Structures are given as structure tokens and as C-alpha cells.
Short mmCIF file of C-alpha atoms and ligand atoms in Angstrom, two decimals:
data_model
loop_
_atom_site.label_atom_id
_atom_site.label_comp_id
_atom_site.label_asym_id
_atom_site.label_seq_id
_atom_site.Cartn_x
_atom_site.Cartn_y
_atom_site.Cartn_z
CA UNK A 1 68.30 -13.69 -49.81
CA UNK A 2 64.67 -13.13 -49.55
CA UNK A 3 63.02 -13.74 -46.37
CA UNK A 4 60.08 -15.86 -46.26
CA UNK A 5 57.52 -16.15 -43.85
CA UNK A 6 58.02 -19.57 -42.00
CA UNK A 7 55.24 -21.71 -42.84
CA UNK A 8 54.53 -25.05 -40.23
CA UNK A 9 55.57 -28.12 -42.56
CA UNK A 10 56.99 -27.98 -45.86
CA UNK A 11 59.00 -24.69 -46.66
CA UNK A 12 58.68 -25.31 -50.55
CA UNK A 13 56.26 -22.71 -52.05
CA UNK A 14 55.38 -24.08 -55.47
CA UNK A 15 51.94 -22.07 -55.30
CA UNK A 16 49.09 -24.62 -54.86
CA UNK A 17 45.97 -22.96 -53.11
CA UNK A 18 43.40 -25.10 -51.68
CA UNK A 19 40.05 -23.57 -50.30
CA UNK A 20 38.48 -25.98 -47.85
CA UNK A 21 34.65 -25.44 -47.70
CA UNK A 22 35.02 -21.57 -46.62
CA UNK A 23 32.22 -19.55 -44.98
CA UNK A 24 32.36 -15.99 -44.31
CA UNK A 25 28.70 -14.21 -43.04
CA UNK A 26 28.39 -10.38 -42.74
CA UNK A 27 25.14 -10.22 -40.91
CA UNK A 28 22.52 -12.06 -41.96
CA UNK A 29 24.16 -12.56 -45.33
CA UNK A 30 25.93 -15.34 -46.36
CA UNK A 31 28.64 -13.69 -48.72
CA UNK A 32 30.51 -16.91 -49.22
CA UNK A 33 28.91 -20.25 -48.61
CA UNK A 34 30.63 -23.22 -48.75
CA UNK A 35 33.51 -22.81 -51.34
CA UNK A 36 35.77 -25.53 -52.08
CA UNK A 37 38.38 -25.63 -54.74
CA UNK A 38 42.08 -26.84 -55.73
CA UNK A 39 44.52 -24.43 -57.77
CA UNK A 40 47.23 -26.17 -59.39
CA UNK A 41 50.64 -24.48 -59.25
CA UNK A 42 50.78 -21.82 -62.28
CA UNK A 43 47.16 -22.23 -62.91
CA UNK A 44 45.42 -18.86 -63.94
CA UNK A 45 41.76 -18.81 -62.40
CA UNK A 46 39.50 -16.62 -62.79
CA UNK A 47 36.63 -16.11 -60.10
CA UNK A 48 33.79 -15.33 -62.51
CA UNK A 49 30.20 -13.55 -60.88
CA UNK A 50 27.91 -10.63 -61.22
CA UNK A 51 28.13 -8.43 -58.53
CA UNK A 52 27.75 -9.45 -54.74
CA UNK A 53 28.61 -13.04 -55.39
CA UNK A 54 31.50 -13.32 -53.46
CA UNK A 55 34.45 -13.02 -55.18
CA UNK A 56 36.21 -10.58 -53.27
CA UNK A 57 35.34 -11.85 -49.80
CA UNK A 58 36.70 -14.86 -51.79
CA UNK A 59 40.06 -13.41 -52.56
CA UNK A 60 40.16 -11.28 -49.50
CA UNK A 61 40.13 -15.05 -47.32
CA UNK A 62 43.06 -16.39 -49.47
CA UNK A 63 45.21 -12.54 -49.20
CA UNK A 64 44.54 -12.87 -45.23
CA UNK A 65 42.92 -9.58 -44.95
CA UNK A 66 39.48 -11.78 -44.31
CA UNK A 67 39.02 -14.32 -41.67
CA UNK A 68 36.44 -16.72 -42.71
CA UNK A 69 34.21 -17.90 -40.14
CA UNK A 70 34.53 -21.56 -40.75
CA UNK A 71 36.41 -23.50 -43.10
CA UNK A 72 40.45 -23.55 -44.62
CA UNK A 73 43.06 -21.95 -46.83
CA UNK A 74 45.75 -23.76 -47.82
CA UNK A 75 49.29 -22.59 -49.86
CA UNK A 76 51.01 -25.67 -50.61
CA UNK A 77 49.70 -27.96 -48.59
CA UNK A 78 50.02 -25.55 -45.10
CA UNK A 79 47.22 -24.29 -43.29
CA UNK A 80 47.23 -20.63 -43.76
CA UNK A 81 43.51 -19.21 -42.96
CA UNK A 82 44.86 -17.47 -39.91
CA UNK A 83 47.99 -16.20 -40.96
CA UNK A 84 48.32 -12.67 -41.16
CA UNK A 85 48.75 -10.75 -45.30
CA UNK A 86 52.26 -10.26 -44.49
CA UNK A 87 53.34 -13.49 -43.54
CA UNK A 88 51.46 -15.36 -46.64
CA UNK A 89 54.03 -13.23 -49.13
CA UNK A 90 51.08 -13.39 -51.67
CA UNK A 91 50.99 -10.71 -53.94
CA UNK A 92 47.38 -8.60 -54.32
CA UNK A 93 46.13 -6.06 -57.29
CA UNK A 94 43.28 -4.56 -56.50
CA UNK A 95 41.37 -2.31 -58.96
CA UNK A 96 42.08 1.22 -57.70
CA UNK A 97 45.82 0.70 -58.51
CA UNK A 98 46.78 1.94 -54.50
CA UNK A 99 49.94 3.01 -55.50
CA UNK A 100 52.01 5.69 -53.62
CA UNK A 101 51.84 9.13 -54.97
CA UNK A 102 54.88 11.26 -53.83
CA UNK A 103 56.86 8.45 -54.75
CA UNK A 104 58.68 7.19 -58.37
CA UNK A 105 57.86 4.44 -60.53
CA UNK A 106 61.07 2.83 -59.09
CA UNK A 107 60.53 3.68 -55.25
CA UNK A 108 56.85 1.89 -55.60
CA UNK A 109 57.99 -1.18 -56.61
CA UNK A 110 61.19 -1.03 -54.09
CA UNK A 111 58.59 -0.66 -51.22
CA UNK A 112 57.84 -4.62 -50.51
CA UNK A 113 61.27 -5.14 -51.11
CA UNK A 114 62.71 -2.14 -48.94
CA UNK A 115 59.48 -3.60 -45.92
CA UNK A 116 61.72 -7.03 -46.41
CA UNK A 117 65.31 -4.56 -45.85
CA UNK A 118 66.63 -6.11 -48.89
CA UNK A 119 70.32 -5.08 -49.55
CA UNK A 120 70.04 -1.67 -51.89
CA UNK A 121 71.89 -3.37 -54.76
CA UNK A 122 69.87 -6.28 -54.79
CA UNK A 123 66.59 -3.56 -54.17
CA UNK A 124 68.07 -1.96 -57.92
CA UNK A 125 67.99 -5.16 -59.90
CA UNK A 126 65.40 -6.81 -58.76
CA UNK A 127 63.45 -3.57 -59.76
CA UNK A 128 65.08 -3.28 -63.02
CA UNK A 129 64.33 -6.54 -63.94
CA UNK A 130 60.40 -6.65 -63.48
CA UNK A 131 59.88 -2.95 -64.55
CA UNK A 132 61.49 -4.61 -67.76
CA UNK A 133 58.89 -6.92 -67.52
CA UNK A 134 56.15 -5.23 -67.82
CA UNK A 135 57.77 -2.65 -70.17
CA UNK A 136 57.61 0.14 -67.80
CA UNK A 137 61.67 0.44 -67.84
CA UNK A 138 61.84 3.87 -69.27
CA UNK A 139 59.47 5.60 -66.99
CA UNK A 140 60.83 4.81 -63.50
CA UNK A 141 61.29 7.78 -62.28
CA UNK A 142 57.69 9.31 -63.32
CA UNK A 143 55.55 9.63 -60.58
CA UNK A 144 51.79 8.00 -60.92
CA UNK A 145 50.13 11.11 -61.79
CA UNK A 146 51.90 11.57 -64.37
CA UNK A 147 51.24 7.67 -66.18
CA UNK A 148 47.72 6.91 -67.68
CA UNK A 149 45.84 4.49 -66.04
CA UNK A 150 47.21 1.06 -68.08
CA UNK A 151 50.53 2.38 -67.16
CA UNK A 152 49.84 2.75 -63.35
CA UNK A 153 48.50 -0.78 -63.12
CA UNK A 154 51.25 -1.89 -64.63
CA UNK A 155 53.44 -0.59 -61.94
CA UNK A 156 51.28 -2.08 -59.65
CA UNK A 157 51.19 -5.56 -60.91
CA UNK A 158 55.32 -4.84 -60.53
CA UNK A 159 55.24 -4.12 -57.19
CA UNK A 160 53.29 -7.42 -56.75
CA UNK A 161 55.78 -9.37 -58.69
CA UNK A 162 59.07 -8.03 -57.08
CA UNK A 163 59.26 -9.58 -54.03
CA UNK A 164 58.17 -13.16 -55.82
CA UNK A 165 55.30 -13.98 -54.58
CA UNK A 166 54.14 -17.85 -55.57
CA UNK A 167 50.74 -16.74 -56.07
CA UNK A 168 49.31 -13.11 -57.60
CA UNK A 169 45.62 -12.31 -56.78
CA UNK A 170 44.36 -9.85 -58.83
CA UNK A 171 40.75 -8.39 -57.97
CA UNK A 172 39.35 -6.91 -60.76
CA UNK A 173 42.56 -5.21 -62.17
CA UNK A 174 41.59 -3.58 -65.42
CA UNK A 175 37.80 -2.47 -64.05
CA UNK A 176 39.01 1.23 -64.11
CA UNK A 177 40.17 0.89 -67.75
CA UNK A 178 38.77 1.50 -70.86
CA UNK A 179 37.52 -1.50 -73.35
CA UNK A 180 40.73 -1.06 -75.65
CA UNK A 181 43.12 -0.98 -72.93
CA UNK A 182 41.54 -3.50 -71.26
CA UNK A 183 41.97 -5.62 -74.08
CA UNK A 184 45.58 -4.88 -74.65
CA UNK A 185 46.11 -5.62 -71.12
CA UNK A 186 44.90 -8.73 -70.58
CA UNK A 187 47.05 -10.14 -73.23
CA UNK A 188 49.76 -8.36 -71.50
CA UNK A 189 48.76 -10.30 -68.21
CA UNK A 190 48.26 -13.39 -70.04
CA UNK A 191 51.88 -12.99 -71.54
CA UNK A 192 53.45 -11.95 -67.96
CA UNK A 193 51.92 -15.39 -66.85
CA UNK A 194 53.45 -17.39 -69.28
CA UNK A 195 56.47 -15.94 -68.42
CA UNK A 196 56.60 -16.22 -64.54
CA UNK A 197 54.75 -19.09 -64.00
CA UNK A 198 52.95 -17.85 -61.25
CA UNK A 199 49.51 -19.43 -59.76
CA UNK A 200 47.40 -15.96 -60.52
CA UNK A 201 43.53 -16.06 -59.20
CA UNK A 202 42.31 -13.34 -60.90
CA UNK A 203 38.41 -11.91 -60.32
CA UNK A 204 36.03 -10.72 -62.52
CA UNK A 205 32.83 -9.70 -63.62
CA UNK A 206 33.45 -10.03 -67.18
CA UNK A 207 33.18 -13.27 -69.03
CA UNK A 208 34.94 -12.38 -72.11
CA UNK A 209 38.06 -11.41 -70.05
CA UNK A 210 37.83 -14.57 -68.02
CA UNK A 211 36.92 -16.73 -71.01
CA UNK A 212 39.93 -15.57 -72.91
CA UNK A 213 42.77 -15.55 -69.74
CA UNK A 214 41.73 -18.26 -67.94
CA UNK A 215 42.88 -22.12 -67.50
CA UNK A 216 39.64 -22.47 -65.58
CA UNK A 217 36.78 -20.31 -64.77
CA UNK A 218 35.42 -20.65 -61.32
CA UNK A 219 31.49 -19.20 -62.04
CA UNK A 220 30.73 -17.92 -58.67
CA UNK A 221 26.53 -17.04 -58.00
CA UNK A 222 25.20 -16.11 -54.60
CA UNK A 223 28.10 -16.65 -52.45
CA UNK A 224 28.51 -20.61 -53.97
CA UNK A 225 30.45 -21.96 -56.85
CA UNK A 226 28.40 -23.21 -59.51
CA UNK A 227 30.59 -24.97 -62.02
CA UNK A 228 34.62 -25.05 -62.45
CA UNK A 229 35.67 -26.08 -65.69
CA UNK A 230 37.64 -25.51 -68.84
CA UNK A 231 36.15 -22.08 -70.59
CA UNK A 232 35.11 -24.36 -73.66
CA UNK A 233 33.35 -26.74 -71.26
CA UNK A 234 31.99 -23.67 -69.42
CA UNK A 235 30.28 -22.15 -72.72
CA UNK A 236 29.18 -25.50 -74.52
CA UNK A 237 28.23 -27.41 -71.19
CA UNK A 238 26.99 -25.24 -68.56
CA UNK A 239 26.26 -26.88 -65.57
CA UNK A 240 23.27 -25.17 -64.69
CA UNK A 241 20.41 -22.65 -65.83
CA UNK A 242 22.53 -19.56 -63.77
CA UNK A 243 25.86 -20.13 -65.50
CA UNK A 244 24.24 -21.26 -68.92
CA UNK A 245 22.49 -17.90 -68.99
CA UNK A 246 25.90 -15.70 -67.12
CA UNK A 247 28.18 -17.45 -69.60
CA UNK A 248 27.00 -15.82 -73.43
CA UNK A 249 23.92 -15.38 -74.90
CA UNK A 250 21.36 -18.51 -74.95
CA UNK A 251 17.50 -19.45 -75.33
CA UNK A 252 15.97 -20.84 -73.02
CA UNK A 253 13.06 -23.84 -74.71
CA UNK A 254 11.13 -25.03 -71.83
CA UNK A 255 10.69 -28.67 -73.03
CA UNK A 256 9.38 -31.89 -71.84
CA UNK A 257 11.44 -35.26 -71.67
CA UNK A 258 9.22 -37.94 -72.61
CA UNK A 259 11.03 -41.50 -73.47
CA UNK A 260 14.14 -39.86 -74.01
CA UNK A 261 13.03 -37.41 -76.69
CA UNK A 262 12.23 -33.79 -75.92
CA UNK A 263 9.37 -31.33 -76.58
CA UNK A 264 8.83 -28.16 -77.44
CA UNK A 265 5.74 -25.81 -76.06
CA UNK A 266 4.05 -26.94 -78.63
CA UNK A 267 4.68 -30.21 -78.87
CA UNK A 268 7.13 -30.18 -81.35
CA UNK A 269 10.42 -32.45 -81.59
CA UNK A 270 13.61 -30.44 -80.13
CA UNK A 271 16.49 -31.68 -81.56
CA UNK A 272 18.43 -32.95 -78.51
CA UNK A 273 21.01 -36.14 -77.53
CA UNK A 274 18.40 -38.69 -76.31
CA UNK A 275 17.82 -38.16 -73.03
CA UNK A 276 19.13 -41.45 -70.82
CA UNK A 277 16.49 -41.07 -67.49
CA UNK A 278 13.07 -40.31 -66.34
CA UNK A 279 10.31 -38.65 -67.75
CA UNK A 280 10.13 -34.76 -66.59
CA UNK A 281 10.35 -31.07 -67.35
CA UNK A 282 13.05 -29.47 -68.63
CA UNK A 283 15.27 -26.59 -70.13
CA UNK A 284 16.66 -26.93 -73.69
CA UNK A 285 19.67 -24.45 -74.52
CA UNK A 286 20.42 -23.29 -77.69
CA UNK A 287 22.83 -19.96 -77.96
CA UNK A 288 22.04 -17.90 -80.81
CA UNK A 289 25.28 -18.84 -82.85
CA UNK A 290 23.64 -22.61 -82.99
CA UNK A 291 20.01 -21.63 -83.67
CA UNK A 292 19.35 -21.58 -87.44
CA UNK A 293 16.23 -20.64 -89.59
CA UNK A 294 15.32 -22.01 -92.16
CA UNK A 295 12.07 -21.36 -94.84
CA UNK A 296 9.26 -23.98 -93.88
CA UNK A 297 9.55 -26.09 -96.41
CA UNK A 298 13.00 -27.19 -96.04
CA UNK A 299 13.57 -27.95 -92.55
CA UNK A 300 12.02 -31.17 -90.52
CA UNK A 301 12.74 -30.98 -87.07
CA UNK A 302 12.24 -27.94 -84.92
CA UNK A 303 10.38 -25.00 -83.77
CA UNK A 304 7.47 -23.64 -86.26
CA UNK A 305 7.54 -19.48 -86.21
CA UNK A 306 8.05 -16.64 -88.08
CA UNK A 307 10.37 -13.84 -88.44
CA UNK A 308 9.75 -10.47 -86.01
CA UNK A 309 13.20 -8.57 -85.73
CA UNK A 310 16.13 -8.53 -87.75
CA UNK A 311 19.01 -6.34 -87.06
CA UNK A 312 22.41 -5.95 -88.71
CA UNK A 313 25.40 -5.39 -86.80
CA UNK A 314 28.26 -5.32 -89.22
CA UNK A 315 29.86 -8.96 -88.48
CA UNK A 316 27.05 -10.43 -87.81
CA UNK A 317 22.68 -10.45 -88.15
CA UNK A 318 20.37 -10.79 -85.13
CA UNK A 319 16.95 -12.63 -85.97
CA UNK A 320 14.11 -12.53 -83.75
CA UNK A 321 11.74 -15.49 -84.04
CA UNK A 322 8.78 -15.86 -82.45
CA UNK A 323 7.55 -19.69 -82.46
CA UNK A 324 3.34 -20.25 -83.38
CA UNK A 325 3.39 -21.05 -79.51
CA UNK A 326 4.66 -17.89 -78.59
CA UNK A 327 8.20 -18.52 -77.15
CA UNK A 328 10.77 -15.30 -78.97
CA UNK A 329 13.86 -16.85 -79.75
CA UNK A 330 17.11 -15.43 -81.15
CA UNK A 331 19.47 -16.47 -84.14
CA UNK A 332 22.88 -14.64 -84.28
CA UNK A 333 23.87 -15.08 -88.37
CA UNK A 334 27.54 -14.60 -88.99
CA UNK A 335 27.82 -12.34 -92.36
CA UNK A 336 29.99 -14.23 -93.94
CA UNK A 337 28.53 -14.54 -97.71
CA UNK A 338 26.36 -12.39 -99.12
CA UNK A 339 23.45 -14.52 -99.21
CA UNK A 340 20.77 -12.84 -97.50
CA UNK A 341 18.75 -12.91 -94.58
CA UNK A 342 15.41 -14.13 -94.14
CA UNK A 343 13.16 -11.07 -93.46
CA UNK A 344 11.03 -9.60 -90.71
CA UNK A 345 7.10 -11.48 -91.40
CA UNK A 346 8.68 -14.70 -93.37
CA UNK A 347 7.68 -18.08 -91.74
CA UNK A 348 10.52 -19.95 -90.89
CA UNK A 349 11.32 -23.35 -88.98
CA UNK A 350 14.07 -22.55 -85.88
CA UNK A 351 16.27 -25.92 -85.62
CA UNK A 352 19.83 -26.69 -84.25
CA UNK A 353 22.18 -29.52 -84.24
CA UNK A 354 21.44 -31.82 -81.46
CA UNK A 355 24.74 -31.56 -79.89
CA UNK A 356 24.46 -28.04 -79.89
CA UNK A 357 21.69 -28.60 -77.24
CA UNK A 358 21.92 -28.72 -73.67
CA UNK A 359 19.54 -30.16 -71.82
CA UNK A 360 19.01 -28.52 -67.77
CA UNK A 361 17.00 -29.84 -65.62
CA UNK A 362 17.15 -28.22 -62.44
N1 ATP B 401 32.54 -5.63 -45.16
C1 ATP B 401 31.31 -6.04 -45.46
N2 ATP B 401 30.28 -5.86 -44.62
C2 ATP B 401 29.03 -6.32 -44.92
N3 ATP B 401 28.73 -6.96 -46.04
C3 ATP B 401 29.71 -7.18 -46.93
C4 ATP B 401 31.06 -6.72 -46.69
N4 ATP B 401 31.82 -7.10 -47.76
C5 ATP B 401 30.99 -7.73 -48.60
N5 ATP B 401 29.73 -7.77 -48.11
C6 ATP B 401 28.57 -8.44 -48.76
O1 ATP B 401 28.97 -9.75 -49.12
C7 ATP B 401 28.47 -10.10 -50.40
C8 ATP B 401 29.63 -10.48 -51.30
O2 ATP B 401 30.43 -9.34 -51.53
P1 ATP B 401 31.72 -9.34 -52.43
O3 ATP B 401 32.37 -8.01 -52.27
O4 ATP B 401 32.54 -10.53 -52.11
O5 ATP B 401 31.10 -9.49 -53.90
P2 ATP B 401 31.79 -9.41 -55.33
O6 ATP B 401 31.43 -10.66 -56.03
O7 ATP B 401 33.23 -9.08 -55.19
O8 ATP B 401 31.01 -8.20 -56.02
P3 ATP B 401 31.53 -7.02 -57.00
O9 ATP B 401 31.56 -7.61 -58.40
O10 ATP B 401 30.43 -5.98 -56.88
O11 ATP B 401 32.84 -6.53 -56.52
C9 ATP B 401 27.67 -8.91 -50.89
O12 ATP B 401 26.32 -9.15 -50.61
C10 ATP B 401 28.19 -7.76 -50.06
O13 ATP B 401 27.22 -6.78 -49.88
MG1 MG B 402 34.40 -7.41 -55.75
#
């Protein structure tokens, strides 16, 4: 039987993690400011920021090896923000692998269980069984030098999994990896969590990876959450300029909302969803995929420009536009006919549909 740490209340670890408004300041610098945010059990979340945001000092809080200077962390309902790492029986990835090199495949994921003194037979199929798991079965006894680096992670995200943890925390786990293998990995991961049904908070700088694991994406910017959501709801309706612009590609139209319509630099009618308030400035987005251009005399509503950059990149054709009031837009075309183009110097009219458009008005 597996010893767990004793936790005040309820002894029933499904894996829910609650942050409560959590502060940590190094310095003068806030590094986390004010996060707040509910993780179902067997949710996969992915802390999404460019560098500095937070996310580690994020995940570092919830693995214990943190102390935030105000606010809570909760596992299932029990206050756990002062709890030491060992007594939270999470189980952390971090990038660099930190496995043990003089010993074995086998002997690196027996570690948490041998710290726990686990019975040796129990030690040997517990073992087995996640090697197995993450297909690492036939190289137990290979030291890490002698694995590539996708192999070596793997035996790290086993020794996280052996001692069943209800949560994994991964901090940027496949940074060290190339783009293929990072690829292959993260459906790997993806499958793993299907199969344990483990809570796993994973971070990251990359949006593709947390677009394409992820339940939710937590977009993290300065220390502060921005927007949680859905990935789809995270791409098509960014909460705000920051994550509209960290989340893909997008134009930016500055635009002004007069009786519910909006304007272009010039003027011109944006095609938006009527807009329900006020009068004042505002942001239209438009990611490249939506923008189309079409010759002059075809198109009604829209942006009035002409073609400055074009540049083929096998699936796909980049326009540049530049509008008559000088805003440079982009227009991703998928190649998927052969009908061509339009070409660098041909006037065009950029328009979109209007619930391709979000409108920001911070
Ligand atoms: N031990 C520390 N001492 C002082 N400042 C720190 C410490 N750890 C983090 N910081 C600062 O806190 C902020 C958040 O850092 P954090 O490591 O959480 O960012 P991150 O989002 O994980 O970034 P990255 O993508 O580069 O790993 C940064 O400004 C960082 O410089
Ligand atoms: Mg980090």
C-alpha cells in the first residue's frame, strides 16, 4: 500500500487544483500577480506565456518548492500552499530531464517508489507496468546517456507517474527537443493522458503545443492571467489585444465605433457584428486566414489597397496589402486550386466575414 501524505479534511485525492488569488514578488518584481483558477480533475492545462510571465513561479507554488507570499493552493479541496513537495505526492517534469546518471532506466523510476520503501516486488511491477506505458519496456536497464533525448524524458515522465501522483506538472517538458520529436511527443503525452486520467498542468511557451494538448489554455502575460478558455475560443475570441496578438497571426485595424458600425482609417466600413454600446475607439482583428482580397471591382465592403508582397510557401500564399491609408495588412491564401494569386502592384479591396472580426477595445 502506498503511503500518502495525510492531508487535513478529506483523504480522497481525485486531483482538483484550485489557485486562490496567488502572489509571489522577487524584489521589486511582481512575478505572479493575482492568479486565480479552478482545474477540474483530469483536466490537461496548459499555462501559456512568453518568457518571464510567470509560469514557472506558477507551477513552482502548486509543486511546493515556492511559497507564495499571499494567497492559496488547494488539491482537492485542502489547503496545501504550505505543505512541503514531498508531502503534496504531485508529480513534476521539468525540462532538463534531472534524471540520475549512474543509475538504470529501471532504478530511476524505482527511486520515488524505493523514497516511499515500497515492498521490492511491488517496486518491480509497478515499474514494469509504466515503463510499458510509455514504451520504454525494452530499455530498462540502459543508463540515460546512452537514450536520446525523447527517450530520457520519457523515463522521466515514468518516474513521475510511478508512485501515482493525482496531478503531473510538467514545466516545459519537450523545450530541449527537436520540432519532430516534439511533435511525436506531445501526442505521446496527450495519449498517456487519456489513459491515466491524471489532472496534468503542463507549461509552455509554445501555442501550437498548447493549442493542440490542451482542454484549456491558461494565457499567462506579465505575471496575470489574461483569458482561460477553450483553445477554439482562445484563437477565434481573444479576450484582449495581448492574447489576440500571442495566440496566431492577426491584423490589427484601428477602427472607430460609431452607432454600432465600425471604421476603418480611412473611413471605410469594416465588416464587423454591430457593435451593441457607446461610441469609441477601437481594435478590429482579422487573422490572415480570414482576410481576403479581392480585384476592386468586385468587392463592396472593406479596406481599399493594393498589392506589395506576395510570397509562396508551398501550402499556402502570403499577401501583403497595403490599404490607400497606409495601414500593411496580411492575407494567408491556402493553395488549394490552382487559381492564381493576385500579384504584387494590383489594386485590390481587403474584406472579411463579419464574424470573422473581433472587435477589442481596451
Ligand atoms: N528566483 C528568482 N529570483 C528573482 N526573480 C525571479 C526568480 N524566479 C523568477 N524570477 C522572475 O520572475 C518573473 C517570472 O519568472 P518565471 O520563471 O515564472 O517565468 P516563465 O514564464 O516561466 O518564463 P520562461 O518561459 O522564460 O521560463 C521573471 O521576471 C523572472 O525574472
Ligand atoms: Mg519557465
Amino acid at each position: 500500500m502506498l503511503m500518502r501524505a495525510k492531508l487535513s479534511g478529506t483523504d480522497v485525492r481525485t486531483g482538483g487544483i484550485a489557485l486562490h488569488k496567488l502572489q509571489k514578488r522577487y524584489g521589486s518584481a511582481m512575478a505572479v500577480d493575482d492568479v486565480s483558477l479552478s482545474i477540474s480533475p483530469g483536466e490537461f492545462i496548459s499555462l501559456l506565456g512568453p518568457s518571464g510571465s510567470g509560469k514557472t513561479t506558477t507551477l513552482m507554488m502548486i509543486a511546493g518548492f515556492e511559497l507564495p507570499d499571499s494567497g492559496q493552493v488547494l488539491l482537492d479541496g485542502n489547503d496545501i500552499t504550505h505543505l512541503p513537495p514531498h508531502r503534496r505526492e504531485l508529480g513534476v517534469i521539468f525540462q532538463n530531464y534531472a534524471l540520475f546518471p549512474h543509475m538504470t532506466v529501471a532504478e530511476n523510476v524505482a527511486y520515488p517508489l524505493r523514497m516511499r520503501r515500497m515492498a521490492k516486488p511491488e517496486v518491480e511491477t509497478r515499474v514494469r507496468r509504466v515503463l510499458d506505458q510509455v514504451h520504454l519496456g525494452a530499455l530498462a536497464s540502459r543508463r540515460p546517456h546512452q537514450m536520446s533525448g525523447g527517450q530520457q524524458q520519457r523515463v522521466a515522465i515514468a518516474r513521475a507517474l510511478v508512485f501515482d501522483p493525482p496531478v503531473l506538472l510538467l514545466d516545459e517538458p519537450l523545450g530541449a527537443l527537436d520540432k519532430k520529436l516534439r511533435e511525436h511527443l506531445r501526442g505521446e503525452i496527450k495519449t498517456l493522458h487519456k489513459e491515466v486520467g491524471k489532472t496534468m498542468i503542463y507549461v509552455t511557451h509554445d501555442q501550437d503545443e498548447a493549442l493542440a494538448m490542451s482542454d484549456r489554455v491558461a494565457v499567462m502575460h506579465e505575471g496575470r492571467i489574461r483569458q482561460v478558455s477553450a483553445p477554439e475560443d482562445i484563437y477565434r475570441r481573444p479576450a484582449d489585444l495581448f492574447v489576440a496578438g500571442f495566440v496566431g497571426e492577426v491584423n490589427f485595424i484601428p477602427a472607430k465605433l460609431l452607432s454600432g458600425i465600425a471604421y476603418g482609417p480611412a473611413g471605410e466600413k469594416l465588416p464587423a457584428a454591430p457593435w451593441p454600446d457607446a461610441d469609441r475607439d477601437a481594435t478590429v482583428c482579422v487573422r490572415p486566414e480570414h482576410l481576403r482580397l479581392h480585384a476592386k471591382a468586385s468587392a463592396a465592403e472593406g479596406v481599399q489597397g493594393h498589392i506589395v508582397g506576395r510570397t509562396f510557401i508551398g501550402d499556402a500564399t502570403i499577401l501583403e496589402f497595403r490599404a490607400d491609408s497606409g495601414l500593411q495588412l496580411t492575407s494567408k491564401v491556402l493553395n488549394i486550386s490552382v487559381e492564381t494569386t493576385p500579384q504584387i502592384g494590383a489594386a485590390c479591396v481587403a474584406s472579411w466575414a463579419a464574424t470573422d472580426a473581433t472587435i477589442l477595445t481596451e
